[in-house]
mmCIF file with all atom_site columns, N, CA and C in Angstrom:
data_model
loop_
_atom_site.group_PDB
_atom_site.id
_atom_site.type_symbol
_atom_site.label_atom_id
_atom_site.label_alt_id
_atom_site.label_comp_id
_atom_site.label_asym_id
_atom_site.label_entity_id
_atom_site.label_seq_id
_atom_site.pdbx_PDB_ins_code
_atom_site.Cartn_x
_atom_site.Cartn_y
_atom_site.Cartn_z
_atom_site.occupancy
_atom_site.B_iso_or_equiv
_atom_site.pdbx_formal_charge
_atom_site.auth_seq_id
_atom_site.auth_comp_id
_atom_site.auth_asym_id
_atom_site.auth_atom_id
_atom_site.pdbx_PDB_model_num
ATOM 1   N N  . ILE A 1 1  ? 0.792   -0.955  -0.175  1.00 46.00 ? 133 ILE A N  1
ATOM 2   C CA . ILE A 1 1  ? -0.067  0.042   0.163   1.00 46.00 ? 133 ILE A CA 1
ATOM 3   C C  . ILE A 1 1  ? 1.040   1.271   0.100   1.00 46.00 ? 133 ILE A C  1
ATOM 4   N N  . PRO A 1 2  ? 0.795   2.005   -1.042  1.00 45.00 ? 134 PRO A N  1
ATOM 5   C CA . PRO A 1 2  ? 1.675   3.314   -1.140  1.00 45.00 ? 134 PRO A CA 1
ATOM 6   C C  . PRO A 1 2  ? 1.371   4.307   -0.012  1.00 45.00 ? 134 PRO A C  1
ATOM 7   N N  . SER A 1 3  ? 2.473   4.919   0.515   1.00 43.00 ? 135 SER A N  1
ATOM 8   C CA . SER A 1 3  ? 2.039   6.091   1.480   1.00 43.00 ? 135 SER A CA 1
ATOM 9   C C  . SER A 1 3  ? 1.871   7.052   0.711   1.00 43.00 ? 135 SER A C  1
ATOM 10  N N  . THR A 1 4  ? 1.059   8.231   1.212   1.00 45.00 ? 136 THR A N  1
ATOM 11  C CA . THR A 1 4  ? 0.949   9.523   0.744   1.00 45.00 ? 136 THR A CA 1
ATOM 12  C C  . THR A 1 4  ? 1.268   10.394  1.656   1.00 45.00 ? 136 THR A C  1
ATOM 13  N N  . PRO A 1 5  ? 1.994   11.720  1.600   1.00 47.00 ? 137 PRO A N  1
ATOM 14  C CA . PRO A 1 5  ? 2.186   12.480  2.632   1.00 47.00 ? 137 PRO A CA 1
ATOM 15  C C  . PRO A 1 5  ? 1.014   13.199  3.057   1.00 47.00 ? 137 PRO A C  1
ATOM 16  N N  . SER A 1 6  ? 0.031   13.276  2.329   1.00 49.00 ? 138 SER A N  1
ATOM 17  C CA . SER A 1 6  ? -1.156  14.102  2.895   1.00 49.00 ? 138 SER A CA 1
ATOM 18  C C  . SER A 1 6  ? -2.325  13.210  3.394   1.00 49.00 ? 138 SER A C  1
ATOM 19  N N  . LYS A 1 7  ? -2.007  11.952  3.002   1.00 48.00 ? 139 LYS A N  1
ATOM 20  C CA . LYS A 1 7  ? -3.007  10.665  3.591   1.00 48.00 ? 139 LYS A CA 1
ATOM 21  C C  . LYS A 1 7  ? -4.353  10.777  3.007   1.00 48.00 ? 139 LYS A C  1
ATOM 22  N N  . GLN A 1 8  ? -4.510  11.624  1.981   1.00 51.00 ? 140 GLN A N  1
ATOM 23  C CA . GLN A 1 8  ? -5.729  11.972  1.425   1.00 51.00 ? 140 GLN A CA 1
ATOM 24  C C  . GLN A 1 8  ? -6.227  10.686  0.468   1.00 51.00 ? 140 GLN A C  1
ATOM 25  N N  . ARG A 1 9  ? -5.314  10.140  -0.092  1.00 61.00 ? 141 ARG A N  1
ATOM 26  C CA . ARG A 1 9  ? -5.672  8.834   -1.024  1.00 61.00 ? 141 ARG A CA 1
ATOM 27  C C  . ARG A 1 9  ? -5.291  7.440   -0.116  1.00 61.00 ? 141 ARG A C  1
ATOM 28  N N  . SER A 1 10 ? -5.828  7.392   0.965   1.00 84.00 ? 142 SER A N  1
ATOM 29  C CA . SER A 1 10 ? -5.347  6.338   1.915   1.00 84.00 ? 142 SER A CA 1
ATOM 30  C C  . SER A 1 10 ? -6.508  5.092   1.741   1.00 84.00 ? 142 SER A C  1
ATOM 31  N N  . TYR A 1 11 ? -6.645  4.855   0.730   1.00 86.00 ? 143 TYR A N  1
ATOM 32  C CA . TYR A 1 11 ? -7.676  3.943   0.288   1.00 86.00 ? 143 TYR A CA 1
ATOM 33  C C  . TYR A 1 11 ? -7.602  3.201   -0.858  1.00 86.00 ? 143 TYR A C  1
ATOM 34  N N  . ILE A 1 12 ? -8.369  2.017   -0.846  1.00 86.00 ? 144 ILE A N  1
ATOM 35  C CA . ILE A 1 12 ? -8.374  0.979   -2.195  1.00 86.00 ? 144 ILE A CA 1
ATOM 36  C C  . ILE A 1 12 ? -9.686  1.224   -2.791  1.00 86.00 ? 144 ILE A C  1
ATOM 37  N N  . GLU A 1 13 ? -9.786  1.782   -4.112  1.00 85.00 ? 145 GLU A N  1
ATOM 38  C CA . GLU A 1 13 ? -11.216 2.226   -4.613  1.00 85.00 ? 145 GLU A CA 1
ATOM 39  C C  . GLU A 1 13 ? -11.747 1.011   -5.683  1.00 85.00 ? 145 GLU A C  1
ATOM 40  N N  . PHE A 1 14 ? -12.843 0.749   -5.887  1.00 81.00 ? 146 PHE A N  1
ATOM 41  C CA . PHE A 1 14 ? -13.350 -0.087  -7.117  1.00 81.00 ? 146 PHE A CA 1
ATOM 42  C C  . PHE A 1 14 ? -14.538 0.552   -7.567  1.00 81.00 ? 146 PHE A C  1
ATOM 43  N N  . LYS A 1 15 ? -14.619 0.775   -8.649  1.00 81.00 ? 147 LYS A N  1
ATOM 44  C CA . LYS A 1 15 ? -15.509 1.406   -9.526  1.00 81.00 ? 147 LYS A CA 1
ATOM 45  C C  . LYS A 1 15 ? -15.788 0.415   -10.904 1.00 81.00 ? 147 LYS A C  1
ATOM 46  N N  . ASN A 1 16 ? -17.108 0.071   -10.337 1.00 79.00 ? 148 ASN A N  1
ATOM 47  C CA . ASN A 1 16 ? -17.683 -0.978  -11.552 1.00 79.00 ? 148 ASN A CA 1
ATOM 48  C C  . ASN A 1 16 ? -17.009 -2.056  -12.038 1.00 79.00 ? 148 ASN A C  1
ATOM 49  N N  . THR A 1 17 ? -16.005 -2.527  -10.970 1.00 81.00 ? 149 THR A N  1
ATOM 50  C CA . THR A 1 17 ? -15.234 -3.410  -11.478 1.00 81.00 ? 149 THR A CA 1
ATOM 51  C C  . THR A 1 17 ? -15.350 -4.897  -10.668 1.00 81.00 ? 149 THR A C  1
ATOM 52  N N  . VAL A 1 18 ? -15.904 -4.766  -9.514  1.00 85.00 ? 150 VAL A N  1
ATOM 53  C CA . VAL A 1 18 ? -16.644 -5.831  -8.843  1.00 85.00 ? 150 VAL A CA 1
ATOM 54  C C  . VAL A 1 18 ? -17.821 -5.846  -8.558  1.00 85.00 ? 150 VAL A C  1
ATOM 55  N N  . PRO A 1 19 ? -18.443 -7.054  -8.881  1.00 87.00 ? 151 PRO A N  1
ATOM 56  C CA . PRO A 1 19 ? -20.047 -7.277  -8.877  1.00 87.00 ? 151 PRO A CA 1
ATOM 57  C C  . PRO A 1 19 ? -20.546 -7.330  -7.369  1.00 87.00 ? 151 PRO A C  1
ATOM 58  N N  . LYS A 1 20 ? -21.659 -6.476  -7.101  1.00 86.00 ? 152 LYS A N  1
ATOM 59  C CA . LYS A 1 20 ? -22.126 -6.256  -5.953  1.00 86.00 ? 152 LYS A CA 1
ATOM 60  C C  . LYS A 1 20 ? -22.323 -7.834  -5.212  1.00 86.00 ? 152 LYS A C  1
ATOM 61  N N  . ASN A 1 21 ? -22.184 -7.713  -3.790  1.00 88.00 ? 153 ASN A N  1
ATOM 62  C CA . ASN A 1 21 ? -22.262 -8.979  -2.907  1.00 88.00 ? 153 ASN A CA 1
ATOM 63  C C  . ASN A 1 21 ? -20.908 -9.984  -3.222  1.00 88.00 ? 153 ASN A C  1
ATOM 64  N N  . SER A 1 22 ? -20.075 -9.486  -3.947  1.00 91.00 ? 154 SER A N  1
ATOM 65  C CA . SER A 1 22 ? -18.575 -10.054 -3.635  1.00 91.00 ? 154 SER A CA 1
ATOM 66  C C  . SER A 1 22 ? -17.731 -9.775  -2.355  1.00 91.00 ? 154 SER A C  1
ATOM 67  N N  . THR A 1 23 ? -17.014 -10.338 -2.025  1.00 93.00 ? 155 THR A N  1
ATOM 68  C CA . THR A 1 23 ? -16.281 -10.449 -0.589  1.00 93.00 ? 155 THR A CA 1
ATOM 69  C C  . THR A 1 23 ? -14.643 -9.536  -1.342  1.00 93.00 ? 155 THR A C  1
ATOM 70  N N  . VAL A 1 24 ? -14.111 -8.806  -0.640  1.00 93.00 ? 156 VAL A N  1
ATOM 71  C CA . VAL A 1 24 ? -12.859 -7.975  -0.698  1.00 93.00 ? 156 VAL A CA 1
ATOM 72  C C  . VAL A 1 24 ? -12.355 -8.183  0.758   1.00 93.00 ? 156 VAL A C  1
ATOM 73  N N  . SER A 1 25 ? -11.139 -8.969  0.543   1.00 95.00 ? 157 SER A N  1
ATOM 74  C CA . SER A 1 25 ? -10.498 -9.337  1.897   1.00 95.00 ? 157 SER A CA 1
ATOM 75  C C  . SER A 1 25 ? -8.944  -8.605  1.502   1.00 95.00 ? 157 SER A C  1
ATOM 76  N N  . LEU A 1 26 ? -8.286  -8.069  2.844   1.00 95.00 ? 158 LEU A N  1
ATOM 77  C CA . LEU A 1 26 ? -7.044  -7.442  2.834   1.00 95.00 ? 158 LEU A CA 1
ATOM 78  C C  . LEU A 1 26 ? -6.327  -8.437  3.635   1.00 95.00 ? 158 LEU A C  1
ATOM 79  N N  . LEU A 1 27 ? -5.186  -9.003  3.150   1.00 96.00 ? 159 LEU A N  1
ATOM 80  C CA . LEU A 1 27 ? -4.460  -9.626  4.155   1.00 96.00 ? 159 LEU A CA 1
ATOM 81  C C  . LEU A 1 27 ? -2.896  -9.055  4.090   1.00 96.00 ? 159 LEU A C  1
ATOM 82  N N  . ASP A 1 28 ? -2.364  -9.142  5.477   1.00 95.00 ? 160 ASP A N  1
ATOM 83  C CA . ASP A 1 28 ? -0.916  -8.877  5.772   1.00 95.00 ? 160 ASP A CA 1
ATOM 84  C C  . ASP A 1 28 ? -0.151  -9.803  4.835   1.00 95.00 ? 160 ASP A C  1
ATOM 85  N N  . LEU A 1 29 ? 1.177   -9.629  5.203   1.00 94.00 ? 161 LEU A N  1
ATOM 86  C CA . LEU A 1 29 ? 2.273   -10.584 4.555   1.00 94.00 ? 161 LEU A CA 1
ATOM 87  C C  . LEU A 1 29 ? 2.162   -12.062 5.234   1.00 94.00 ? 161 LEU A C  1
ATOM 88  N N  . SER A 1 30 ? 1.934   -11.984 6.469   1.00 95.00 ? 162 SER A N  1
ATOM 89  C CA . SER A 1 30 ? 1.957   -13.405 7.418   1.00 95.00 ? 162 SER A CA 1
ATOM 90  C C  . SER A 1 30 ? 0.355   -14.067 7.120   1.00 95.00 ? 162 SER A C  1
ATOM 91  N N  . GLY A 1 31 ? -0.497  -13.222 6.397   1.00 94.00 ? 163 GLY A N  1
ATOM 92  C CA . GLY A 1 31 ? -1.665  -14.160 6.129   1.00 94.00 ? 163 GLY A CA 1
ATOM 93  C C  . GLY A 1 31 ? -2.780  -13.698 7.150   1.00 94.00 ? 163 GLY A C  1
ATOM 94  N N  . LYS A 1 32 ? -2.532  -12.758 8.138   1.00 96.00 ? 164 LYS A N  1
ATOM 95  C CA . LYS A 1 32 ? -3.497  -12.265 9.006   1.00 96.00 ? 164 LYS A CA 1
ATOM 96  C C  . LYS A 1 32 ? -4.420  -11.225 8.212   1.00 96.00 ? 164 LYS A C  1
ATOM 97  N N  . LEU A 1 33 ? -5.736  -11.638 8.456   1.00 96.00 ? 165 LEU A N  1
ATOM 98  C CA . LEU A 1 33 ? -6.781  -10.848 7.857   1.00 96.00 ? 165 LEU A CA 1
ATOM 99  C C  . LEU A 1 33 ? -7.045  -9.580  8.531   1.00 96.00 ? 165 LEU A C  1
ATOM 100 N N  . LEU A 1 34 ? -6.936  -8.571  7.765   1.00 95.00 ? 166 LEU A N  1
ATOM 101 C CA . LEU A 1 34 ? -7.164  -7.170  7.967   1.00 95.00 ? 166 LEU A CA 1
ATOM 102 C C  . LEU A 1 34 ? -8.465  -6.444  8.114   1.00 95.00 ? 166 LEU A C  1
ATOM 103 N N  . ILE A 1 35 ? -8.956  -6.793  6.676   1.00 93.00 ? 167 ILE A N  1
ATOM 104 C CA . ILE A 1 35 ? -10.135 -6.394  6.206   1.00 93.00 ? 167 ILE A CA 1
ATOM 105 C C  . ILE A 1 35 ? -11.126 -7.469  5.531   1.00 93.00 ? 167 ILE A C  1
ATOM 106 N N  . ASP A 1 36 ? -12.155 -7.483  5.829   1.00 94.00 ? 168 ASP A N  1
ATOM 107 C CA . ASP A 1 36 ? -13.141 -8.447  5.060   1.00 94.00 ? 168 ASP A CA 1
ATOM 108 C C  . ASP A 1 36 ? -14.590 -7.621  4.987   1.00 94.00 ? 168 ASP A C  1
ATOM 109 N N  . ASP A 1 37 ? -14.694 -7.461  3.698   1.00 91.00 ? 169 ASP A N  1
ATOM 110 C CA . ASP A 1 37 ? -15.730 -6.724  3.422   1.00 91.00 ? 169 ASP A CA 1
ATOM 111 C C  . ASP A 1 37 ? -16.693 -7.074  2.081   1.00 91.00 ? 169 ASP A C  1
ATOM 112 N N  . THR A 1 38 ? -18.097 -6.853  2.392   1.00 90.00 ? 170 THR A N  1
ATOM 113 C CA . THR A 1 38 ? -18.924 -7.078  1.221   1.00 90.00 ? 170 THR A CA 1
ATOM 114 C C  . THR A 1 38 ? -19.309 -5.875  0.380   1.00 90.00 ? 170 THR A C  1
ATOM 115 N N  . VAL A 1 39 ? -19.133 -5.966  -1.118  1.00 88.00 ? 171 VAL A N  1
ATOM 116 C CA . VAL A 1 39 ? -19.239 -5.075  -1.790  1.00 88.00 ? 171 VAL A CA 1
ATOM 117 C C  . VAL A 1 39 ? -20.879 -4.939  -1.929  1.00 88.00 ? 171 VAL A C  1
ATOM 118 N N  . LYS A 1 40 ? -21.104 -3.388  -1.783  1.00 86.00 ? 172 LYS A N  1
ATOM 119 C CA . LYS A 1 40 ? -22.552 -3.354  -1.644  1.00 86.00 ? 172 LYS A CA 1
ATOM 120 C C  . LYS A 1 40 ? -23.086 -2.327  -2.835  1.00 86.00 ? 172 LYS A C  1
ATOM 121 N N  . ASP A 1 41 ? -22.254 -1.661  -3.178  1.00 84.00 ? 173 ASP A N  1
ATOM 122 C CA . ASP A 1 41 ? -22.612 -0.692  -4.450  1.00 84.00 ? 173 ASP A CA 1
ATOM 123 C C  . ASP A 1 41 ? -21.470 -0.811  -5.649  1.00 84.00 ? 173 ASP A C  1
ATOM 124 N N  . SER A 1 42 ? -21.640 -0.005  -6.680  1.00 81.00 ? 174 SER A N  1
ATOM 125 C CA . SER A 1 42 ? -20.799 -0.094  -7.864  1.00 81.00 ? 174 SER A CA 1
ATOM 126 C C  . SER A 1 42 ? -19.583 0.699   -7.673  1.00 81.00 ? 174 SER A C  1
ATOM 127 N N  . GLN A 1 43 ? -19.423 1.492   -6.604  1.00 83.00 ? 175 GLN A N  1
ATOM 128 C CA . GLN A 1 43 ? -18.169 2.049   -5.954  1.00 83.00 ? 175 GLN A CA 1
ATOM 129 C C  . GLN A 1 43 ? -18.094 1.694   -4.677  1.00 83.00 ? 175 GLN A C  1
ATOM 130 N N  . THR A 1 44 ? -16.948 1.185   -4.658  1.00 83.00 ? 176 THR A N  1
ATOM 131 C CA . THR A 1 44 ? -16.353 0.837   -3.230  1.00 83.00 ? 176 THR A CA 1
ATOM 132 C C  . THR A 1 44 ? -15.194 1.356   -2.964  1.00 83.00 ? 176 THR A C  1
ATOM 133 N N  . LYS A 1 45 ? -14.814 1.953   -1.583  1.00 85.00 ? 177 LYS A N  1
ATOM 134 C CA . LYS A 1 45 ? -13.616 2.123   -0.930  1.00 85.00 ? 177 LYS A CA 1
ATOM 135 C C  . LYS A 1 45 ? -13.614 1.575   0.129   1.00 85.00 ? 177 LYS A C  1
ATOM 136 N N  . ILE A 1 46 ? -12.268 1.440   0.212   1.00 85.00 ? 178 ILE A N  1
ATOM 137 C CA . ILE A 1 46 ? -11.954 0.553   1.567   1.00 85.00 ? 178 ILE A CA 1
ATOM 138 C C  . ILE A 1 46 ? -10.688 1.325   2.184   1.00 85.00 ? 178 ILE A C  1
ATOM 139 N N  . SER A 1 47 ? -10.519 1.727   3.435   1.00 87.00 ? 179 SER A N  1
ATOM 140 C CA . SER A 1 47 ? -9.801  2.557   3.972   1.00 87.00 ? 179 SER A CA 1
ATOM 141 C C  . SER A 1 47 ? -8.486  1.957   4.224   1.00 87.00 ? 179 SER A C  1
ATOM 142 N N  . THR A 1 48 ? -7.393  2.222   3.971   1.00 86.00 ? 180 THR A N  1
ATOM 143 C CA . THR A 1 48 ? -5.993  1.880   4.275   1.00 86.00 ? 180 THR A CA 1
ATOM 144 C C  . THR A 1 48 ? -5.181  2.699   5.493   1.00 86.00 ? 180 THR A C  1
ATOM 145 N N  . GLN A 1 49 ? -5.877  3.721   5.871   1.00 86.00 ? 181 GLN A N  1
ATOM 146 C CA . GLN A 1 49 ? -5.240  4.722   6.616   1.00 86.00 ? 181 GLN A CA 1
ATOM 147 C C  . GLN A 1 49 ? -4.225  4.288   7.865   1.00 86.00 ? 181 GLN A C  1
ATOM 148 N N  . ASN A 1 50 ? -4.751  3.491   8.522   1.00 88.00 ? 182 ASN A N  1
ATOM 149 C CA . ASN A 1 50 ? -4.309  2.986   9.524   1.00 88.00 ? 182 ASN A CA 1
ATOM 150 C C  . ASN A 1 50 ? -3.304  1.504   9.394   1.00 88.00 ? 182 ASN A C  1
ATOM 151 N N  . PHE A 1 51 ? -2.872  1.377   8.010   1.00 88.00 ? 183 PHE A N  1
ATOM 152 C CA . PHE A 1 51 ? -1.655  0.625   7.936   1.00 88.00 ? 183 PHE A CA 1
ATOM 153 C C  . PHE A 1 51 ? -0.594  1.211   7.358   1.00 88.00 ? 183 PHE A C  1
ATOM 154 N N  . SER A 1 52 ? 0.435   0.206   7.993   1.00 89.00 ? 184 SER A N  1
ATOM 155 C CA . SER A 1 52 ? 1.909   1.024   7.386   1.00 89.00 ? 184 SER A CA 1
ATOM 156 C C  . SER A 1 52 ? 2.196   0.417   6.078   1.00 89.00 ? 184 SER A C  1
ATOM 157 N N  . GLU A 1 53 ? 3.287   1.367   5.802   1.00 88.00 ? 185 GLU A N  1
ATOM 158 C CA . GLU A 1 53 ? 3.849   0.767   4.490   1.00 88.00 ? 185 GLU A CA 1
ATOM 159 C C  . GLU A 1 53 ? 4.300   -0.701  4.543   1.00 88.00 ? 185 GLU A C  1
ATOM 160 N N  . GLY A 1 54 ? 3.949   -1.394  3.408   1.00 90.00 ? 186 GLY A N  1
ATOM 161 C CA . GLY A 1 54 ? 4.216   -2.948  3.140   1.00 90.00 ? 186 GLY A CA 1
ATOM 162 C C  . GLY A 1 54 ? 3.840   -3.290  2.117   1.00 90.00 ? 186 GLY A C  1
ATOM 163 N N  . ILE A 1 55 ? 3.904   -4.762  2.116   1.00 93.00 ? 187 ILE A N  1
ATOM 164 C CA . ILE A 1 55 ? 3.211   -5.625  1.195   1.00 93.00 ? 187 ILE A CA 1
ATOM 165 C C  . ILE A 1 55 ? 2.111   -6.306  1.676   1.00 93.00 ? 187 ILE A C  1
ATOM 166 N N  . TYR A 1 56 ? 0.747   -6.399  0.986   1.00 94.00 ? 188 TYR A N  1
ATOM 167 C CA . TYR A 1 56 ? -0.524  -6.804  1.362   1.00 94.00 ? 188 TYR A CA 1
ATOM 168 C C  . TYR A 1 56 ? -1.100  -7.555  0.094   1.00 94.00 ? 188 TYR A C  1
ATOM 169 N N  . PHE A 1 57 ? -1.799  -8.393  0.583   1.00 96.00 ? 189 PHE A N  1
ATOM 170 C CA . PHE A 1 57 ? -2.643  -9.297  -0.422  1.00 96.00 ? 189 PHE A CA 1
ATOM 171 C C  . PHE A 1 57 ? -4.075  -8.930  -0.548  1.00 96.00 ? 189 PHE A C  1
ATOM 172 N N  . LEU A 1 58 ? -4.688  -8.495  -1.543  1.00 94.00 ? 190 LEU A N  1
ATOM 173 C CA . LEU A 1 58 ? -6.121  -8.358  -1.842  1.00 94.00 ? 190 LEU A CA 1
ATOM 174 C C  . LEU A 1 58 ? -6.609  -9.725  -2.583  1.00 94.00 ? 190 LEU A C  1
ATOM 175 N N  . GLN A 1 59 ? -7.934  -9.929  -2.056  1.00 95.00 ? 191 GLN A N  1
ATOM 176 C CA . GLN A 1 59 ? -8.748  -11.170 -2.528  1.00 95.00 ? 191 GLN A CA 1
ATOM 177 C C  . GLN A 1 59 ? -9.741  -10.623 -2.900  1.00 95.00 ? 191 GLN A C  1
ATOM 178 N N  . VAL A 1 60 ? -10.385 -10.959 -4.076  1.00 93.00 ? 192 VAL A N  1
ATOM 179 C CA . VAL A 1 60 ? -11.831 -10.525 -4.497  1.00 93.00 ? 192 VAL A CA 1
ATOM 180 C C  . VAL A 1 60 ? -12.540 -11.738 -4.642  1.00 93.00 ? 192 VAL A C  1
ATOM 181 N N  . SER A 1 61 ? -13.628 -12.057 -4.077  1.00 94.00 ? 193 SER A N  1
ATOM 182 C CA . SER A 1 61 ? -14.128 -13.402 -4.492  1.00 94.00 ? 193 SER A CA 1
ATOM 183 C C  . SER A 1 61 ? -15.545 -12.795 -4.810  1.00 94.00 ? 193 SER A C  1
ATOM 184 N N  . THR A 1 62 ? -15.865 -13.372 -6.101  1.00 90.00 ? 194 THR A N  1
ATOM 185 C CA . THR A 1 62 ? -17.233 -13.281 -6.934  1.00 90.00 ? 194 THR A CA 1
ATOM 186 C C  . THR A 1 62 ? -17.933 -14.572 -6.775  1.00 90.00 ? 194 THR A C  1
ATOM 187 N N  . PRO A 1 63 ? -19.105 -14.532 -6.980  1.00 87.00 ? 195 PRO A N  1
ATOM 188 C CA . PRO A 1 63 ? -19.790 -15.813 -7.132  1.00 87.00 ? 195 PRO A CA 1
ATOM 189 C C  . PRO A 1 63 ? -19.249 -16.701 -8.478  1.00 87.00 ? 195 PRO A C  1
ATOM 190 N N  . TYR A 1 64 ? -18.394 -16.076 -9.180  1.00 89.00 ? 196 TYR A N  1
ATOM 191 C CA . TYR A 1 64 ? -17.879 -16.888 -10.093 1.00 89.00 ? 196 TYR A CA 1
ATOM 192 C C  . TYR A 1 64 ? -16.375 -17.429 -10.058 1.00 89.00 ? 196 TYR A C  1
ATOM 193 N N  . LYS A 1 65 ? -15.731 -16.461 -9.459  1.00 94.00 ? 197 LYS A N  1
ATOM 194 C CA . LYS A 1 65 ? -14.348 -16.773 -9.351  1.00 94.00 ? 197 LYS A CA 1
ATOM 195 C C  . LYS A 1 65 ? -13.723 -15.971 -8.306  1.00 94.00 ? 197 LYS A C  1
ATOM 196 N N  . THR A 1 66 ? -12.234 -16.273 -7.938  1.00 95.00 ? 198 THR A N  1
ATOM 197 C CA . THR A 1 66 ? -11.727 -15.477 -6.928  1.00 95.00 ? 198 THR A CA 1
ATOM 198 C C  . THR A 1 66 ? -10.236 -15.258 -7.353  1.00 95.00 ? 198 THR A C  1
ATOM 199 N N  . LYS A 1 67 ? -10.147 -13.953 -7.163  1.00 94.00 ? 199 LYS A N  1
ATOM 200 C CA . LYS A 1 67 ? -8.562  -13.373 -7.955  1.00 94.00 ? 199 LYS A CA 1
ATOM 201 C C  . LYS A 1 67 ? -8.121  -12.662 -6.593  1.00 94.00 ? 199 LYS A C  1
ATOM 202 N N  . ASN A 1 68 ? -6.733  -13.098 -6.703  1.00 95.00 ? 200 ASN A N  1
ATOM 203 C CA . ASN A 1 68 ? -5.697  -12.462 -5.638  1.00 95.00 ? 200 ASN A CA 1
ATOM 204 C C  . ASN A 1 68 ? -4.627  -11.224 -6.359  1.00 95.00 ? 200 ASN A C  1
ATOM 205 N N  . PHE A 1 69 ? -4.364  -10.331 -5.635  1.00 93.00 ? 201 PHE A N  1
ATOM 206 C CA . PHE A 1 69 ? -3.618  -9.259  -5.859  1.00 93.00 ? 201 PHE A CA 1
ATOM 207 C C  . PHE A 1 69 ? -2.794  -8.936  -4.916  1.00 93.00 ? 201 PHE A C  1
ATOM 208 N N  . LYS A 1 70 ? -1.331  -8.714  -5.241  1.00 94.00 ? 202 LYS A N  1
ATOM 209 C CA . LYS A 1 70 ? -0.358  -8.112  -4.608  1.00 94.00 ? 202 LYS A CA 1
ATOM 210 C C  . LYS A 1 70 ? -0.007  -6.647  -4.482  1.00 94.00 ? 202 LYS A C  1
ATOM 211 N N  . LEU A 1 71 ? -0.402  -6.160  -3.252  1.00 89.00 ? 203 LEU A N  1
ATOM 212 C CA . LEU A 1 71 ? -0.198  -4.706  -3.110  1.00 89.00 ? 203 LEU A CA 1
ATOM 213 C C  . LEU A 1 71 ? 1.248   -4.327  -2.566  1.00 89.00 ? 203 LEU A C  1
ATOM 214 N N  . ILE A 1 72 ? 1.910   -3.419  -3.102  1.00 84.00 ? 204 ILE A N  1
ATOM 215 C CA . ILE A 1 72 ? 3.122   -3.165  -2.639  1.00 84.00 ? 204 ILE A CA 1
ATOM 216 C C  . ILE A 1 72 ? 2.982   -1.505  -1.920  1.00 84.00 ? 204 ILE A C  1
#
């Protein structure tokens, strides 16, 4: 998760890319679950303001498939 000096963009945003009722999970490098959220709207923001810089894994689970992403 990139740091920003102003902390104004301390979030992950999904716009029309994740179907409603999908699950979005954020895990740290050790596999600890930090966020587990359900997408309710076509535009969803997940705050990362309280996380330090590092490597994280984002898992997006839809009714059809699960995708994993590495965030640095």
